[in-house]
Short mmCIF file of C-alpha atoms in Angstrom, two decimals:
data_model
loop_
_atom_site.label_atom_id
_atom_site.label_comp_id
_atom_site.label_asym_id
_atom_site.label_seq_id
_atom_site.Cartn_x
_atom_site.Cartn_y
_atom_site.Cartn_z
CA UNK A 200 38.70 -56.33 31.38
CA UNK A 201 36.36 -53.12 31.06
CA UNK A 202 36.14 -51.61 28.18
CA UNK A 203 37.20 -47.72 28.40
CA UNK A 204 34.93 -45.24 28.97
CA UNK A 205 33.76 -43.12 25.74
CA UNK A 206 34.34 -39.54 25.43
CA UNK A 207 32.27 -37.36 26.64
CA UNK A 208 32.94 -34.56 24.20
CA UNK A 209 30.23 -35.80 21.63
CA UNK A 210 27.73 -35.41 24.22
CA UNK A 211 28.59 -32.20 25.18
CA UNK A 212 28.40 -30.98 21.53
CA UNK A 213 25.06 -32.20 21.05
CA UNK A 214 24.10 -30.55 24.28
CA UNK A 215 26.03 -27.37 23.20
CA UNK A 216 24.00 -27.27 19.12
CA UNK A 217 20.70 -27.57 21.26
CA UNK A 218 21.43 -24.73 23.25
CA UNK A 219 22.95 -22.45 20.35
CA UNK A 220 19.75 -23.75 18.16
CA UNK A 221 17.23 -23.03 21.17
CA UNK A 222 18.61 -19.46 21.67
CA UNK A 223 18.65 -18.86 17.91
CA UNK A 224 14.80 -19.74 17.91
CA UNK A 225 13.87 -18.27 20.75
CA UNK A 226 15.62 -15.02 19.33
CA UNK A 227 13.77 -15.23 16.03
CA UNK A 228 11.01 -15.56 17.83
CA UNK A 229 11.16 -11.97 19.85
CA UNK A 230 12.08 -10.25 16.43
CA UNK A 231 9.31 -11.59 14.78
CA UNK A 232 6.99 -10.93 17.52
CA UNK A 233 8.99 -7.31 17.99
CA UNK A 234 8.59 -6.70 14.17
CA UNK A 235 4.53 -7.82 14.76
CA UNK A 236 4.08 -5.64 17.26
CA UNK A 237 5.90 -2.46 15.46
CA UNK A 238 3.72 -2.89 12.34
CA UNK A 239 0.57 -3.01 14.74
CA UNK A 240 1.62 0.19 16.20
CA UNK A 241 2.37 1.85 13.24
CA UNK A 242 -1.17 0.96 11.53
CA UNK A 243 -2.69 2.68 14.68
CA UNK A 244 -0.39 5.80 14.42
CA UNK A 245 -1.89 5.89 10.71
CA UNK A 246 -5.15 5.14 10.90
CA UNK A 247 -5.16 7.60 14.00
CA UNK A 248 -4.11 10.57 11.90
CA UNK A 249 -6.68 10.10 9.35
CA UNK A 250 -7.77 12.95 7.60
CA UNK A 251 -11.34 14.37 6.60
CA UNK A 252 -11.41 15.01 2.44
CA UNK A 253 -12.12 18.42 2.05
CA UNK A 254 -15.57 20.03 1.18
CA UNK A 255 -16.63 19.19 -1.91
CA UNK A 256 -14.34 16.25 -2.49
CA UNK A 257 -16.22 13.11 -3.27
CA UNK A 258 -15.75 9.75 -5.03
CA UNK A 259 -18.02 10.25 -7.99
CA UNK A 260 -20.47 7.29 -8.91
CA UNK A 261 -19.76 5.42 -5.82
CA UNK A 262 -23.47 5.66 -4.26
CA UNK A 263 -22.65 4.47 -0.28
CA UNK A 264 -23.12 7.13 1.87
CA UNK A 265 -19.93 7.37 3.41
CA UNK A 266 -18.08 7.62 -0.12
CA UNK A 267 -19.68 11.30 0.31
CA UNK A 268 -17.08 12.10 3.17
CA UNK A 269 -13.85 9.69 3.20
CA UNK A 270 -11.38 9.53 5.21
CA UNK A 271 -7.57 9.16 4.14
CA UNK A 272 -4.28 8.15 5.77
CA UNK A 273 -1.15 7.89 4.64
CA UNK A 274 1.27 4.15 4.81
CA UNK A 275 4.63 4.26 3.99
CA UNK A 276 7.97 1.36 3.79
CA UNK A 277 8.33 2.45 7.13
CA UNK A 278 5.76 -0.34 8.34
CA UNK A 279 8.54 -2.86 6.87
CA UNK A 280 11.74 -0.62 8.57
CA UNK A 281 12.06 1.60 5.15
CA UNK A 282 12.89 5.30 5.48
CA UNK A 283 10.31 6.94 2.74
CA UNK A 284 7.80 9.00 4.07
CA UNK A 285 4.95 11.08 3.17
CA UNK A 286 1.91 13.12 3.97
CA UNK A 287 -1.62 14.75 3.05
CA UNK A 288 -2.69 17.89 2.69
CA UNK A 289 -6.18 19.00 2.61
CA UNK A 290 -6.56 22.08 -0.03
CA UNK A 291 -8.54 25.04 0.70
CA UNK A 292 -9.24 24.53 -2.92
CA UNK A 293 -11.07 20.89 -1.78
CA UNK A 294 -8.13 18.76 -3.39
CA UNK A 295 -5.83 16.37 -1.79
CA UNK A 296 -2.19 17.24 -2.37
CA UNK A 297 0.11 13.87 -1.48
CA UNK A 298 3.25 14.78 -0.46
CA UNK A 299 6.88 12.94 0.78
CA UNK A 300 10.20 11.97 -0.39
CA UNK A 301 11.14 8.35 -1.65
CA UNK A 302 14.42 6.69 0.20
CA UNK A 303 15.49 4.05 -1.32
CA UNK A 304 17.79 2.39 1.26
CA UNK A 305 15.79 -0.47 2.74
CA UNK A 306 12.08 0.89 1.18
CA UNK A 307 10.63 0.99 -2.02
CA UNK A 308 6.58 3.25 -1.35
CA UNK A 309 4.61 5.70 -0.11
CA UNK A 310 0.86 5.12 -0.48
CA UNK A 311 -2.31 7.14 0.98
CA UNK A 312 -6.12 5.07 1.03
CA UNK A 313 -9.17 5.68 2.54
CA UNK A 314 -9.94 4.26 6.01
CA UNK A 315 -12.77 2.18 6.89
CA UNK A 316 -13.38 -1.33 4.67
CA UNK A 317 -16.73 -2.48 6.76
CA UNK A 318 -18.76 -1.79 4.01
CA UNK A 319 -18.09 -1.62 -0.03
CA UNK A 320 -18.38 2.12 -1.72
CA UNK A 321 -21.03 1.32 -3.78
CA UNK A 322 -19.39 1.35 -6.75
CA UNK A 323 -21.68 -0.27 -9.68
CA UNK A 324 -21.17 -4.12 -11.50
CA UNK A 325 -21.39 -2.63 -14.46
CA UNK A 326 -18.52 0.47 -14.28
CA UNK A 327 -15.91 0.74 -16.99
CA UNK A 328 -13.46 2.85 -15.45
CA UNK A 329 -11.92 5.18 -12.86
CA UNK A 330 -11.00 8.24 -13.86
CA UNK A 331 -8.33 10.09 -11.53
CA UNK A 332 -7.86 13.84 -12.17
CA UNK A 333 -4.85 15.20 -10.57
CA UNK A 334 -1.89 17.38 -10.90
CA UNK A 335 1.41 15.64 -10.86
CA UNK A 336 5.43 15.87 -11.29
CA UNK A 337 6.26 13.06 -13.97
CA UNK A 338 6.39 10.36 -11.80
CA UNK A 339 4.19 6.87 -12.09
CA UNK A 340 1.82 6.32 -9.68
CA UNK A 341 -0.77 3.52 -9.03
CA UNK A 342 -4.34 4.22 -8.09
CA UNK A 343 -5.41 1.05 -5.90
CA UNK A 344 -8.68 -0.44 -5.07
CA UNK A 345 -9.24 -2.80 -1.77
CA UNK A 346 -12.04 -5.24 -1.01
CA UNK A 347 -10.44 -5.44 2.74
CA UNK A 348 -8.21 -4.14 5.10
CA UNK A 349 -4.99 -2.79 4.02
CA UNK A 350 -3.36 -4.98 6.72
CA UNK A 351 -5.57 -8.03 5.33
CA UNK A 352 -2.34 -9.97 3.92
CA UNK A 353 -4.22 -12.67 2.59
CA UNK A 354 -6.77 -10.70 0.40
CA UNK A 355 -5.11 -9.05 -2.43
CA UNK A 356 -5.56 -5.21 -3.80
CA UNK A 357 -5.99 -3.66 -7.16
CA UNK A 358 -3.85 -1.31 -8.85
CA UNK A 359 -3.61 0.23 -12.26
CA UNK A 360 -0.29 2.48 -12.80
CA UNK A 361 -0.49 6.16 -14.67
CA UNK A 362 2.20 8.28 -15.16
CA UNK A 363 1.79 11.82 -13.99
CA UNK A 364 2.55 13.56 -17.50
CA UNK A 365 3.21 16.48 -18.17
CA UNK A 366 4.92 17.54 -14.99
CA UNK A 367 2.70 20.50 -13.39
CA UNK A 368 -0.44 20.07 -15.78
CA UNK A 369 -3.65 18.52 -14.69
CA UNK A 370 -5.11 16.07 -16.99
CA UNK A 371 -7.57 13.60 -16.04
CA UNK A 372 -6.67 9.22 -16.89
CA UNK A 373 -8.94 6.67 -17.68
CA UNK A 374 -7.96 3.13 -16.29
CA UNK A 375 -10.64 0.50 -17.23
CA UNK A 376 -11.73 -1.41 -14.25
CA UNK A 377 -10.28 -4.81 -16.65
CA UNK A 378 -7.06 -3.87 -16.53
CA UNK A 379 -6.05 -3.20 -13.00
CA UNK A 380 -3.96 -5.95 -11.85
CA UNK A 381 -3.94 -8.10 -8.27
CA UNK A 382 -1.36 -8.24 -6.02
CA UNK A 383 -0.74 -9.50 -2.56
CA UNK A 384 2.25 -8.20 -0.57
CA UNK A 385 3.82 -6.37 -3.62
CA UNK A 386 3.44 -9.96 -5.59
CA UNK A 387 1.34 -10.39 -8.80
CA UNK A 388 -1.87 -12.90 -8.50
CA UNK A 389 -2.64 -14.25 -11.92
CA UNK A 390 -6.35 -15.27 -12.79
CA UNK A 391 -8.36 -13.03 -10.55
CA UNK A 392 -11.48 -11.02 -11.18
CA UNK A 393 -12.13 -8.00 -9.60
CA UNK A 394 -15.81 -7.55 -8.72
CA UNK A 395 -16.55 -3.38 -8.14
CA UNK A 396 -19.04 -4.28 -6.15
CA UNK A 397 -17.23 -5.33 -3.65
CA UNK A 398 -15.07 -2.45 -3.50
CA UNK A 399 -14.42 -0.58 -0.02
CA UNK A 400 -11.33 1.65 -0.49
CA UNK A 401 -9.48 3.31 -2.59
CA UNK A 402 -5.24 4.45 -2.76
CA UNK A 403 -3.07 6.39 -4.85
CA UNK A 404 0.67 4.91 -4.47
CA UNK A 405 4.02 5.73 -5.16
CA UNK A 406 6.51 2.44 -5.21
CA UNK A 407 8.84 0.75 -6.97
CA UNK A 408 7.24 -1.97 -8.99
CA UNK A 409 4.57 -1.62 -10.94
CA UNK A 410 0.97 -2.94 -11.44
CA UNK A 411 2.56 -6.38 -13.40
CA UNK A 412 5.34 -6.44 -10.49
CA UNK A 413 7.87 -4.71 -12.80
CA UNK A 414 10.56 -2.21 -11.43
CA UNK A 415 9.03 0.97 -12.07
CA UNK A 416 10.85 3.11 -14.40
CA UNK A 417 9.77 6.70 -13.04
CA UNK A 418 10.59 5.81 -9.00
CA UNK A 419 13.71 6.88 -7.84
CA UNK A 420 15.29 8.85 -4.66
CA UNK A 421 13.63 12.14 -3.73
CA UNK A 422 10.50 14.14 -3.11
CA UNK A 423 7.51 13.46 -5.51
CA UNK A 424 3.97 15.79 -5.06
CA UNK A 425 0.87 14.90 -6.37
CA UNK A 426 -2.42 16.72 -6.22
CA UNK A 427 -5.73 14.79 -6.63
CA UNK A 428 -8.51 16.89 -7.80
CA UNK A 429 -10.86 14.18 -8.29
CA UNK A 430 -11.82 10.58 -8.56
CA UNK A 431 -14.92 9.50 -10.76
CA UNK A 432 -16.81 5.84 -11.74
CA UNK A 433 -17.98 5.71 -15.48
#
């Protein structure tokens, strides 16, 4: 006698995972490439509303000509769907005053940097230190260097934090170029050198870890203002 025929049902399950498993990929795929294509549109919206520094500003000790006349634009969580946002102002005084408010629901920074990383500052091999003079509110900031592209996710940048005491005074910090810190995509890389040399932009950030990847202690909900009189290589 034949032997009865086996249930189908098996069959059609397997079918029925490989469709739910396709559609699942294929989805992740469009919100990855949706989420690619957001973050390439946002850079442009950035780096299109660039700013001149005002008269007068200039990166002190860095010896390439175009340190004499830098560009800045602002980048905010909103490149990874977070809600902070800022903006720059260009002083009749010749500072830059960096402006926003800080949501913390789904976002964690606001950051400003110099456009343009073809070609390093000129900063020397043998500088100590930056020195930032600014004006600030009591909140800790991080001045950032860059060797690349702030989109570059697999070169890392260089930050060293200082906390904007007293609120409303200017004062000027010293952060040794030995200390400041790499990180790549808000993560800590241990063992690197940074060589000044090879330099080609420079940040000031607001965000909520630190330069050692810590929570930062002085970032919270709300507007934070900081003026930037000057920046300096010794």
């Amino acid at each position: 006698s034949s032997s009865p025929p086996k249930p189908a049902m098996p069959k059609l399950l397997a079918v029925g995972t490989l469709c739910v498993c396709g559609g699942i990929a294929t989805y992740s795929v469009w919100r990855i490439l949706g989420l690619v294509r957001r973050m390439q549109e946002y850079r442009h919206a950035c780096k299109g509303g660039a700013l001149h520094a005002p008269p007068g500003f200039v990166f002190l000790g860095a010896t390439a000509e175009r340190a004499k006349a830098l560009q800045w634009f602002v980048i905010d969580d909103q490149v990874m769907g977070g809600r902070s946002q800022s903006a720059l102002q260009m002083t009749p005084a010749g500072h830059i005053e960096f402006a926003g408010t800080i949501n913390t629901n789904g976002g964690g920074f606001c950051s400003c940097r110099t456009l343009g990383d073809e070609a390093p500052l000129g900063l020397p091999a043998d500088c100590e230190a930056i020195e930032v003079t600014a004006t600030g509110d009591g909140r800790q900031y991080k001045l950032s260097l860059y060797t690349a592209d702030s989109w570059a996710m697999t070169v890392p940048a260089w930050g060293h934090d200082f906390h904007a005491l007293p609120p409303g005074e200017t004062r000027t910090w010293r952060l040794p170029i030995t200390d400041f810190r790499a990180s790549m995509r808000g993560r800590p890389i241990h063992g690197a050198t940074l060589d000044p040399t090879q330099v080609t932009g420079v940040g000031v950030g607001h965000s909520l870890y630190d330069m050692h990847g810590q929570p930062n202690p002085h970032f919270g909900n709300g507007p934070f203002k900081i003026t930037i009189h000057g920046l300096r290589v010794v």
